[in-house]
Amino acid sequence: MELNDQAALTSGADFWSSTAAGAVPAITLTDGPHGVRLQGGDDLLTGRPATCFPPAVASGSTWDPDLLRRMGEALGDECRAMGVQVLLGPGINLKRTPLGGRNFEYFSEDPLVAGMLAAAWVSGLQSRGVGASLKHFAVNSQETDRMRVSADVDERSLRELYLRAFQRVVTTAQPWTVMCAYNKVNGVYASQNHFLLTEVLRDEWGFRGVVVSDWGAVVDRVEAVRAGLDLTMPGPDATGDQALADAVNDGRLPAPILAQAAQRVSDLVAKTFKDQADAYDVSAHHELAREIAARGIVLLKNEGDLLPLSAGQTVAVLGEPARTPRYQGGGSSQITPTRLDDALTAISESAPGKVTFITDPALAARSDVAIVFAATEQETEGADRESLDLPREQLDLIARVAAANPRTVVVLSNGAVVATSPWDSAVPALMEGWLLGQAGGSAIADVLFGRVNPSGRLAETIPMKLADHPSYLDFPGEAGHVRYGEGIHVGYRGFDARAQEVAYPFGFGLSYTTFAYGEATATLSDIGDLEIRLAVSNTGSRDGREVVQAYVSLDGSRVRRAPRELKAFANVPIAAGSSREVTLHIDRADLAYWDTKLSRWVVENGTYTISVGASSRDIRTTVAVEIPGDEARYPLTADSTLGEWLSDPRGAEVLMDVFAKMAAEGGGGMAGALTMDPAMLQMAMSFPLVRMAMFPGSPFTAEALAELVEAANS
Ligand code: BGC
């Protein structure tokens, strides 16, 4: 391929198309993630009508990969009907702070939930010949200064939390594209970050697709391509194309690097569907959007079994979001829906003649039940939220209605968690309705009236107050940097580590039925994977779904760990009165921590506790299992401390020989002090051997040290 064609292939032709060059035709890429936002012309706000599926805040709360796969398939069908070859999603950045402006586009504060759901979505979409774009790689967990800020995160937290969901999706679902983030990671723009785009993504994880830039993320085309970026969007960028060709011609950029980027774009184009469909089933997709929305609703409170409602009760509905739904967030993911269901209509249809919409909270006393709809003002790309609180007037409305009618239900619409404390103590029933997409109104009625038994679970903790959150002191950063000071203690990991009270814990959600857990047993497979088995019974009178969660802990670990980490979950339908055998599978690789001294994943030796339950704080059964660890000895060096030498069996042996020899030769000096005085010995434990060399009487000459190191590591 001609050099100029190669360069042209690596940038867009316009806002949403790649460039046709040589024999390679152009393709269309468009947002994503919860609908197909195909635009014509210059209107950057709206697209052609398409199904507005529930944003990730809601689909993430389903904890059901199978539903996400079906959503991916449906999106693929819509792309195919609209001539879109790459859909820009899913978004899987971790919800590091509840104030994150784009949290509604992301699944969870936990990388396992995000990774499992996104992988299923990607597989569904790509089964239709449409490429996914896993975004935003990486560490793009805030909107404040998102195009420049450096997210400064230590490598262990990076690997175990922020990269982990990406790793899972790349290794299990091979997305055809990955979108790099706008921000810098540890000082280097994600768009020109060789460590992320090449060393980690391709060399370690085996990514074979195209790295596409976020729109406008590229600062320097030559540096970006050198780092592993393939496609710069949007276009055209004739100057950048020329800069690439010049860089190859004058030897600054090796020719094979550009050729490879162009080849990857060409391979992507070749992989996408060729036969555009005429249409998709608009009604069926609306019904799927409704099913996912209902499954994403999380029932937080239901005192006295106030819910589900029956058609015979009179119902007062209050709050504008009942009539004017808040169903998606602002920014690039905004979809023009094919239809829009509002909750008031759906509730009225569920209880004909019994429902009135009122605006005066005094009047709420006249109905059997009052339902208050409350919503955040907005969540949007480009700006973080400033507070966890619902708007003042909404809180007033809730308080006044609850005072008037003791049978008050609150339905929330919000793209990320809001503070529910202390006002929720005054309402007997509380439903977290997130942003539910175009069929959310019907889905809310489905759950209120029990046509769907709620099974959504919190994929993010609801704190008592913002200041409790692990991210609180290190968000949103200053002077161009945001320090991820809480390290591995993201979300529930941090709340649990501090044994802090929360409003509603990670993994929590009520049902209209009840479940009992049998005792868990654990077995290790030949390749070291863990199988956890237990019986779960539906002890109530309604069919329902339980999300069985397995958390892992390791006491006495050599590294600091969160008290409990989610390592598996199963979403199981169980008929009323019956029992099911549930199996949870934990890959050995998921037990590993990132060892910063060895620069690799290590499964530690030890007795692991597997806690199985209905939320991170509702553990029903535990089982201990002995896991044989990886060989992960830290080599001893002259700079290792006396303590490190003595806690290493081989190190201790060779060192004790030296001390024994000194004692035999008359002892005295340093060796005498060390072997005789326990306090002295304790103090000396933190001394690197090489520093002891400077003390009088030290046996550690340079040669002696070299011999010791050799003997200890041989
Ligand atoms: C967003 C991406 C989006 C892209 C194209 C960017 O501003 O960060 O998520 O896919 O625009 O609209």
XYZ file of N, CA and C and ligand atoms in Angstrom, residues 16 31 88 102 135-136 146 179 182 214-215 332 381, ligand 1:
51
model
N -17.850 10.910 11.542
C -18.240 9.541 11.885
C -17.752 8.471 10.920
N -21.879 6.601 18.162
C -22.246 6.297 19.554
C -23.537 5.509 19.539
N -19.862 2.736 19.362
C -18.871 3.209 20.333
C -19.291 2.905 21.777
N -20.278 10.852 34.227
C -20.668 9.836 33.252
C -20.907 8.487 33.910
N -14.517 1.365 25.899
C -14.011 2.699 26.224
C -14.179 2.999 27.698
N -13.457 3.951 28.250
C -12.405 4.775 27.649
C -11.118 4.317 28.314
N -11.332 16.519 32.007
C -11.123 15.167 31.472
C -10.167 15.099 30.295
N -11.252 2.104 22.584
C -11.109 3.560 22.452
C -10.234 4.095 23.585
N -9.286 10.376 26.941
C -8.738 11.720 26.741
C -7.581 12.027 27.699
N -10.396 8.516 21.376
C -11.630 9.245 21.676
C -11.615 10.479 20.769
N -12.799 11.024 20.565
C -12.930 12.099 19.580
C -12.151 13.352 20.024
N -22.686 12.557 24.475
C -22.574 11.803 23.218
C -23.425 10.542 23.184
N -22.174 14.019 30.311
C -20.780 13.976 29.903
C -20.201 15.383 30.013
C -16.856 10.702 24.200
C -16.934 9.280 23.664
C -17.736 9.283 22.388
C -17.110 10.225 21.400
C -17.846 10.311 20.086
C -16.397 11.704 23.147
O -16.569 12.990 23.611
O -15.961 10.741 25.303
O -17.508 8.445 24.619
O -17.812 7.981 21.898
O -17.093 11.524 21.953
O -19.037 11.006 20.258
